[in-house]
PDB file of C-alpha atoms in Angstrom:
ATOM      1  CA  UNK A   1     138.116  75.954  15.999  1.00  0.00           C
ATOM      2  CA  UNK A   2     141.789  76.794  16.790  1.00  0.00           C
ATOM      3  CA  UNK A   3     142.802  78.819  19.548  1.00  0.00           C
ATOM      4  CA  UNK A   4     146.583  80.597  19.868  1.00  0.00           C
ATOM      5  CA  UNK A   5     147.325  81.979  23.008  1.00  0.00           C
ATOM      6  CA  UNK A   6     150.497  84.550  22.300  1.00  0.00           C
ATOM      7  CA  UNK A   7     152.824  84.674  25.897  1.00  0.00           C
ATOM      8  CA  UNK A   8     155.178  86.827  26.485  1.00  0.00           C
ATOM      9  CA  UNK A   9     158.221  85.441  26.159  1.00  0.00           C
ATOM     10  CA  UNK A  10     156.888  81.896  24.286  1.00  0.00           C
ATOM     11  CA  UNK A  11     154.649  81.300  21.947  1.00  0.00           C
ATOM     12  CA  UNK A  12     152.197  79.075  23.336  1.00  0.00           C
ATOM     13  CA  UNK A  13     149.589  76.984  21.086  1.00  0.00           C
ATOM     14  CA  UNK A  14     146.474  75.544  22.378  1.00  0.00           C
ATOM     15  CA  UNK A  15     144.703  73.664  19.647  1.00  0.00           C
ATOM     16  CA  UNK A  16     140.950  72.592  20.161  1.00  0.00           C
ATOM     17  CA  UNK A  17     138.898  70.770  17.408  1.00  0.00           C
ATOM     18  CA  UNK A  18     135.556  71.320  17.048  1.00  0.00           C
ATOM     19  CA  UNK A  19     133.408  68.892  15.940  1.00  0.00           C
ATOM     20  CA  UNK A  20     132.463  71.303  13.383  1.00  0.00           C
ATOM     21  CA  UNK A  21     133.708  73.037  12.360  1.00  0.00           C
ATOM     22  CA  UNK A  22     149.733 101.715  11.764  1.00  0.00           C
ATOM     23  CA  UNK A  23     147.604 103.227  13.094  1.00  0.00           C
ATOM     24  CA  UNK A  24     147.234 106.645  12.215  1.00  0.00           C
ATOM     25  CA  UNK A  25     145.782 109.476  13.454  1.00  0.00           C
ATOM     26  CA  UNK A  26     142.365 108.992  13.561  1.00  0.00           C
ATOM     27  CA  UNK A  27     141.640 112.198  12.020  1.00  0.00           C
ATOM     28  CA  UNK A  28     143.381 113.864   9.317  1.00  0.00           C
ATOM     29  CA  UNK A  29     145.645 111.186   8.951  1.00  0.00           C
ATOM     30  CA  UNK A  30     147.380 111.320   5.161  1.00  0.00           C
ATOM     31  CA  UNK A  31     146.958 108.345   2.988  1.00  0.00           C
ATOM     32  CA  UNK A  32     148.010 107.334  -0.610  1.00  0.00           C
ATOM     33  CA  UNK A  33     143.939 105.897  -0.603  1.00  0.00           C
ATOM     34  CA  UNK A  34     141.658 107.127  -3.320  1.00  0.00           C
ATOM     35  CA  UNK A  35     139.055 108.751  -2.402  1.00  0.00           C
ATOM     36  CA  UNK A  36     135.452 107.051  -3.660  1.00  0.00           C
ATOM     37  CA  UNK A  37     131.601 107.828  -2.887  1.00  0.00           C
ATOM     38  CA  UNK A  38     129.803 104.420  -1.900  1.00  0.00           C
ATOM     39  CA  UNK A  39     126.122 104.716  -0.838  1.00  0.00           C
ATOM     40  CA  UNK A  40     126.408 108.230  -0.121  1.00  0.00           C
ATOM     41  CA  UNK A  41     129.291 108.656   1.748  1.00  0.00           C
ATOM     42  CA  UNK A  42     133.247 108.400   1.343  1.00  0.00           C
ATOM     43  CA  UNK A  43     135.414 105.361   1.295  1.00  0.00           C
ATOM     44  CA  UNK A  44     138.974 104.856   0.542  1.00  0.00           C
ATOM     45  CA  UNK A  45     140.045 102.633  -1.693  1.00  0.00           C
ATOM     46  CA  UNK A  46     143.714 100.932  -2.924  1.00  0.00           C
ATOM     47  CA  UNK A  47     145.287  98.011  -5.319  1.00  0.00           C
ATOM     48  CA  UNK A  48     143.601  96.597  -8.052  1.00  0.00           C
ATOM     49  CA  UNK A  49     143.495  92.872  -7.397  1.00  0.00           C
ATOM     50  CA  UNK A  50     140.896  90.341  -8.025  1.00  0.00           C
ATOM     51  CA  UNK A  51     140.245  89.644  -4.741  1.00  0.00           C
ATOM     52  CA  UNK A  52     137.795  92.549  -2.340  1.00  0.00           C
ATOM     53  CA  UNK A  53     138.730  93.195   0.807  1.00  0.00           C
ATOM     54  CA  UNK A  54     136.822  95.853   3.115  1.00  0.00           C
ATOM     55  CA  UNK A  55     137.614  97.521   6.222  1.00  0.00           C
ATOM     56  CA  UNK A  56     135.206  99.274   9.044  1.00  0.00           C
ATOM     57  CA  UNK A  57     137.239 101.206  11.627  1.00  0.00           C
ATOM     58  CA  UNK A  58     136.681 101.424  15.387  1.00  0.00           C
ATOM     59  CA  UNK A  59     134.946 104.074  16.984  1.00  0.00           C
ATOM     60  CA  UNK A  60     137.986 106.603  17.415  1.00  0.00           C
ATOM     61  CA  UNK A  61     139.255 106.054  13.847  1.00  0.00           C
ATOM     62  CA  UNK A  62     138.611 107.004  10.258  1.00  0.00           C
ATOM     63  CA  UNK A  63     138.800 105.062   7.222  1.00  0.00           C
ATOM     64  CA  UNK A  64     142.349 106.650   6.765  1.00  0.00           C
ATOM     65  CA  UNK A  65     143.346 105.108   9.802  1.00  0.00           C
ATOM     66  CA  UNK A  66     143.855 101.880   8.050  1.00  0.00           C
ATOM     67  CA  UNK A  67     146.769 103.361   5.511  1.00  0.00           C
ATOM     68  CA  UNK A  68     149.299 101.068   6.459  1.00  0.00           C
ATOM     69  CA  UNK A  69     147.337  97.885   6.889  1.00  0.00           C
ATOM     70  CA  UNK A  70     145.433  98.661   3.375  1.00  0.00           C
ATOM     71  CA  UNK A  71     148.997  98.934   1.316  1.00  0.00           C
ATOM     72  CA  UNK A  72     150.110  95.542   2.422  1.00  0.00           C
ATOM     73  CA  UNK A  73     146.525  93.909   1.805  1.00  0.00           C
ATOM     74  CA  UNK A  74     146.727  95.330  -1.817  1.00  0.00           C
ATOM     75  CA  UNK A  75     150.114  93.772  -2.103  1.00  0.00           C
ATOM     76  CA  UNK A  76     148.759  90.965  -1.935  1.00  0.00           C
ATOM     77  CA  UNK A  77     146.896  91.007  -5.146  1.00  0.00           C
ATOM     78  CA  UNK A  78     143.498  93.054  -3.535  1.00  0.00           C
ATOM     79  CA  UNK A  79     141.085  95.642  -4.281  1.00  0.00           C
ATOM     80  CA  UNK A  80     141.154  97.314  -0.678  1.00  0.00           C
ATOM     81  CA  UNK A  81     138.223  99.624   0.336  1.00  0.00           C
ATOM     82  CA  UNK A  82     138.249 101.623   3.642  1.00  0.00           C
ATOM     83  CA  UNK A  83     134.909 102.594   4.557  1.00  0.00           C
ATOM     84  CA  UNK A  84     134.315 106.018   6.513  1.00  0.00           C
ATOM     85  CA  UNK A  85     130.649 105.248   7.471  1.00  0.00           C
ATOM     86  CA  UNK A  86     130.972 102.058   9.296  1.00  0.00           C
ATOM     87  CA  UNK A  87     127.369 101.089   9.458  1.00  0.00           C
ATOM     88  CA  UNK A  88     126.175  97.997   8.445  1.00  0.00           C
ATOM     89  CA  UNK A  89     124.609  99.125   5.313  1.00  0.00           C
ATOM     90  CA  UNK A  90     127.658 100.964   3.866  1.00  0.00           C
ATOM     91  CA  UNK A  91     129.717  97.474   4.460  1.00  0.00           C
ATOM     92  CA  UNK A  92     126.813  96.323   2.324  1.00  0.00           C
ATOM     93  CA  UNK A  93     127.528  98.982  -0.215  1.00  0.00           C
ATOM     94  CA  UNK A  94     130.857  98.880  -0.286  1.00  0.00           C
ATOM     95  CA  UNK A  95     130.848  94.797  -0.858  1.00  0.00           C
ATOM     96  CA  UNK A  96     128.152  95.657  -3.816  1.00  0.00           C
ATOM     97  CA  UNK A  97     130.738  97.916  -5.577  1.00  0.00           C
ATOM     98  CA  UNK A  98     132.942  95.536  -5.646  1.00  0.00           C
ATOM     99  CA  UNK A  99     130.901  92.850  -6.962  1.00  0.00           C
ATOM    100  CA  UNK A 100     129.944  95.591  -9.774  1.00  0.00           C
ATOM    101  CA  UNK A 101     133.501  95.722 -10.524  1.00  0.00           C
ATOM    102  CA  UNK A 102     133.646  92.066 -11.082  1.00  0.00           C
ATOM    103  CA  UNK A 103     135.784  91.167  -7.729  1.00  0.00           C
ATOM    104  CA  UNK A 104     132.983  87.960  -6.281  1.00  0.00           C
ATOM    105  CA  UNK A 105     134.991  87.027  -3.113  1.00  0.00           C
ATOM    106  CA  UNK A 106     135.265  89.749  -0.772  1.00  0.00           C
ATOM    107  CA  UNK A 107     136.264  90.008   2.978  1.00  0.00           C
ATOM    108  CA  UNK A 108     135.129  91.951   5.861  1.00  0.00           C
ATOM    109  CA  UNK A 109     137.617  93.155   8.415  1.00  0.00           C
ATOM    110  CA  UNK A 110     136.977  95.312  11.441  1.00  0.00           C
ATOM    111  CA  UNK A 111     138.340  96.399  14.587  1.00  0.00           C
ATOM    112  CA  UNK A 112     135.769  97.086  17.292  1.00  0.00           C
ATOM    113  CA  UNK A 113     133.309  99.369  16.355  1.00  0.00           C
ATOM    114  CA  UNK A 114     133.652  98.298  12.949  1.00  0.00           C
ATOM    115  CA  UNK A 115     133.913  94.595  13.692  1.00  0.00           C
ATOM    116  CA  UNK A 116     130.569  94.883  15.538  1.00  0.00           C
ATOM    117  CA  UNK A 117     129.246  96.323  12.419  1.00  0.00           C
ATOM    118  CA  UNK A 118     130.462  93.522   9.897  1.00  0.00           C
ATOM    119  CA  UNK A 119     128.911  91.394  12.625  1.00  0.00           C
ATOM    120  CA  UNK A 120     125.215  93.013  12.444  1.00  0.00           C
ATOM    121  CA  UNK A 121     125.591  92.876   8.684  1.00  0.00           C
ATOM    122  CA  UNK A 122     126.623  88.909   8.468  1.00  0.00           C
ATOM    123  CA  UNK A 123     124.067  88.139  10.693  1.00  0.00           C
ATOM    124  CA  UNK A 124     121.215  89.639   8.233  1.00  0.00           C
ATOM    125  CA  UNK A 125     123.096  88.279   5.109  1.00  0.00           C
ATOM    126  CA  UNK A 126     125.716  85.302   6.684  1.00  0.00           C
ATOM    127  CA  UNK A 127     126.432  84.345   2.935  1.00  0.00           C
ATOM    128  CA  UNK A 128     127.725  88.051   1.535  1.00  0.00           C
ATOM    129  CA  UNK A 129     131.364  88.129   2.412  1.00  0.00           C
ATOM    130  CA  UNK A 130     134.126  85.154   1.977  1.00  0.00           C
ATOM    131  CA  UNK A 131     135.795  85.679   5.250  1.00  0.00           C
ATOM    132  CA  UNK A 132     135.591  87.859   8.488  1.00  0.00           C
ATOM    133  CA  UNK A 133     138.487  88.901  10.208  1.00  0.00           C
ATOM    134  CA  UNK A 134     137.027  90.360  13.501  1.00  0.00           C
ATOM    135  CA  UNK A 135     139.512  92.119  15.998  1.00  0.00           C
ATOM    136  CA  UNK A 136     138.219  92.870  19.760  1.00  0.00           C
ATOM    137  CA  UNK A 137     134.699  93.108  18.884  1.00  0.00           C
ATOM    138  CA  UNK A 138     132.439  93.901  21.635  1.00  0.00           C
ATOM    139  CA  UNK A 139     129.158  91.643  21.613  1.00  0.00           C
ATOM    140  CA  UNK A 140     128.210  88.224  20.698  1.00  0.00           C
ATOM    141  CA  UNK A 141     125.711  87.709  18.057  1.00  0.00           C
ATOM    142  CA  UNK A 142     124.283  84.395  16.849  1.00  0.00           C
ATOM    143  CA  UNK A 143     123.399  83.719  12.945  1.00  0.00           C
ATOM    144  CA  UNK A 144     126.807  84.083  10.877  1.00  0.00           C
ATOM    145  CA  UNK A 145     127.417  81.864   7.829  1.00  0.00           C
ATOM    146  CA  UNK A 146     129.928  78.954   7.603  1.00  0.00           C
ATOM    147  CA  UNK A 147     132.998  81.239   5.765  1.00  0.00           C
ATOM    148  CA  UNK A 148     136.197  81.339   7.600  1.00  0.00           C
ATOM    149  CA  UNK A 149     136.794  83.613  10.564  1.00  0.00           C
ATOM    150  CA  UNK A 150     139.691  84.578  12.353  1.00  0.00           C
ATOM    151  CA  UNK A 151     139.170  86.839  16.069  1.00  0.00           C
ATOM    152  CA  UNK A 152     141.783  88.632  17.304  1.00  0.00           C
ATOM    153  CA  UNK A 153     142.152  90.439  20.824  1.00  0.00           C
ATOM    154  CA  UNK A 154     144.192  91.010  23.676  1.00  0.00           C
ATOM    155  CA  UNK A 155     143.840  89.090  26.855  1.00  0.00           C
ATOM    156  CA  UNK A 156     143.958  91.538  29.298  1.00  0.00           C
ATOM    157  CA  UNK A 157     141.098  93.842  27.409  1.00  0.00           C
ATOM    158  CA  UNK A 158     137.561  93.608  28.974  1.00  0.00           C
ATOM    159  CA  UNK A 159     136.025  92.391  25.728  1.00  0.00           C
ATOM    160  CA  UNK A 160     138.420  89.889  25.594  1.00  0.00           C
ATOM    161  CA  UNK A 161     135.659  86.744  26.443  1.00  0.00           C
ATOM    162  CA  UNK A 162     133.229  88.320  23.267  1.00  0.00           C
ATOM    163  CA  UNK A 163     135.948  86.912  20.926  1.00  0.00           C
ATOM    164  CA  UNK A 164     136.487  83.923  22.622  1.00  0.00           C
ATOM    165  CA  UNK A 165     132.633  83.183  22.536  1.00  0.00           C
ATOM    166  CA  UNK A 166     132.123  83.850  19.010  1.00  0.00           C
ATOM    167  CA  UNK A 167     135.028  81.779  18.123  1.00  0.00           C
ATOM    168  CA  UNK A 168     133.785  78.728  20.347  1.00  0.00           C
ATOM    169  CA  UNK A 169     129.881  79.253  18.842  1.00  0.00           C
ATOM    170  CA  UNK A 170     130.278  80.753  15.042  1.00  0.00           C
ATOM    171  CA  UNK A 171     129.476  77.896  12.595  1.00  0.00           C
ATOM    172  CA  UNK A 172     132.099  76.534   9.919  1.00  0.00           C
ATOM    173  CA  UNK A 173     135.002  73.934  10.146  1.00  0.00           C
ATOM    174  CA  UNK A 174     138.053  77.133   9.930  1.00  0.00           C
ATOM    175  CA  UNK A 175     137.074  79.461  12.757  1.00  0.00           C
ATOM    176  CA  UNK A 176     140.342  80.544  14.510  1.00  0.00           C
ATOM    177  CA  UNK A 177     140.657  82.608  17.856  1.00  0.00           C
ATOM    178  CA  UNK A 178     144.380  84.455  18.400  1.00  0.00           C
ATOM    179  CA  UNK A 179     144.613  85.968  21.794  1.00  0.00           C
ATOM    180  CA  UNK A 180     147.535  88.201  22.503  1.00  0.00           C
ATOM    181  CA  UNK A 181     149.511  89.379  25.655  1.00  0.00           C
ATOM    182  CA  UNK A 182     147.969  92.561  27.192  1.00  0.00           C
ATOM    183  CA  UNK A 183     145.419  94.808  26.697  1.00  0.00           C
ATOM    184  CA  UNK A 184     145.800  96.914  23.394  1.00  0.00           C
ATOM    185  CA  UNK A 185     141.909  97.125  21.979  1.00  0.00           C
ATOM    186  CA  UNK A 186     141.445  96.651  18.170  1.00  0.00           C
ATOM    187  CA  UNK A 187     143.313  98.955  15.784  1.00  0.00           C
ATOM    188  CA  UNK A 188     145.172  99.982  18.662  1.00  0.00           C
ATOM    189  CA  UNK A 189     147.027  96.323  18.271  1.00  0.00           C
ATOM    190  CA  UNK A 190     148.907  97.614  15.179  1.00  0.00           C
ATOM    191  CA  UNK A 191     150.843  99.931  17.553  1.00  0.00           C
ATOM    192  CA  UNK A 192     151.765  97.270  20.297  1.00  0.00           C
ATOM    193  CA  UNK A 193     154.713  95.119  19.920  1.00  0.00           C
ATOM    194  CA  UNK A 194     152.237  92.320  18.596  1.00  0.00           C
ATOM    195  CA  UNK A 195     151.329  94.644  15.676  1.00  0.00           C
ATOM    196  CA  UNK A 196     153.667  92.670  13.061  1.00  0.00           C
ATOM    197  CA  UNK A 197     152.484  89.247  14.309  1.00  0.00           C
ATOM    198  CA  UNK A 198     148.501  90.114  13.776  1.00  0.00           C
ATOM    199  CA  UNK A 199     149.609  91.518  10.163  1.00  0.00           C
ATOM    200  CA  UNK A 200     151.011  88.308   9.511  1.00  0.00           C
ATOM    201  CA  UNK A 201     147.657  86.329  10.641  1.00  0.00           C
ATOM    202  CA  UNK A 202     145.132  88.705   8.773  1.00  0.00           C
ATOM    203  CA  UNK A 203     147.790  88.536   5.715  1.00  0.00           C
ATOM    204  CA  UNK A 204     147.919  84.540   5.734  1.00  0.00           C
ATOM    205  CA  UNK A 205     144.588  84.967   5.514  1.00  0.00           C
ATOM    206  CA  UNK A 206     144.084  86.872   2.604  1.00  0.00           C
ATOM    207  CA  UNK A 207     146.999  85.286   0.709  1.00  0.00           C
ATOM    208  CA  UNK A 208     145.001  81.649   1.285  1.00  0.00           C
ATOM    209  CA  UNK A 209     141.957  83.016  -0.517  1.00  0.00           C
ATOM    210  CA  UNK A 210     143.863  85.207  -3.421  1.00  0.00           C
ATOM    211  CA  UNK A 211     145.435  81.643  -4.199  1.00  0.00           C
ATOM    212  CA  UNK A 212     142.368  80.477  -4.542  1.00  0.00           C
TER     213      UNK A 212
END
């Protein structure tokens, strides 16, 4: 596991080695997405790469709330799909349709609500998605597959020891934990002044596994 601990003014790194191991509006918000039905409900969807990606939004967002992040993730050479209904099933869906469409590596990213979600779901079925990226979720589950996973949250939010947990427990050799300065919750990093910086990480990310 690798740990980054972001202070204000220096960058700090902490490495530990396991032995294993934009926001919108919530509502309303306009987005260059098209619009899809999976399993029933709406989802948002952008870029045509070979490579899925899938987002569940926190509590107090909508699947248009992800507009800005979505656009640079299809850069990237992705199929992006925002799901509105973040329950664990419609990830499910969601990661179905794109295997229909012949994308076979997808990832699951989610902020909070959502990231709670994506957890439930890779719990019941730890081999379905490629990667998690996971930002302030709010429990600690035990049962996820060996993919890579990066956490993200902010040190000063009260969920801030969930991430750290998971990080230290999940199995698999690439399981990194980024904590940032303050106490911006999920989504709601995008806004801070650390918004660029955990674009960058989720981005590396994504560009690792489109290279692929």
């Amino acid at each position: 596991m690798t740990v980054v601990v972001l202070r204000h003014p220096v960058l700090t790194l902490l490495l530990v080695t396991a032995p294993v191991a934009l926001s919108l509006t919530a509502c309303g918000a306009s987005t260059t997405g098209e619009k899809i039905e999976i399993g029933g409900s709406t989802a948002l969807t952008w870029g045509e790469g070979s490579y899925g990606v899938v987002l569940a939004h926190g509590a107090s967002y909508d699947a248009a709330s992800w507009e800005e992040q979505a656009v640079d993730i299809a850069d990237e050479g992705t199929t992006v799909v925002a799901v509105e209904d973040i329950s664990p099933d419609s990830i499910a869906e969601a990661v179905r349709h794109l295997h229909d469409d012949g994308i076979d590596d997808v990832a699951l990213v989610g902020g909070s609500a959502g990231a709670d979600a994506i957890l439930r779901l890779s719990t019941a079925e730890p081999e379905l998605a490629d990667q998690l990226v996971l930002l302030s979720p709010n429990r600690v589950v035990e049962g996820l597959g060996e993919q890579p996973k990066l956490f993200v949250a902010s040190e000063d939010e009260p969920v801030a020891d969930v991430s750290r947990e998971l990080a230290g427990t999940a199995p698999g050799p690439d399981n990194e934990l980024v904590l940032l300065p303050g106490s911006a919750h999920a989504q709601a990093i995008f806004d801070s002044e650390h918004g660029d910086r955990t674009m960058e990480l989720i981005l590396d990310r994504i560009a690792r596994a489109v290279s692929r």
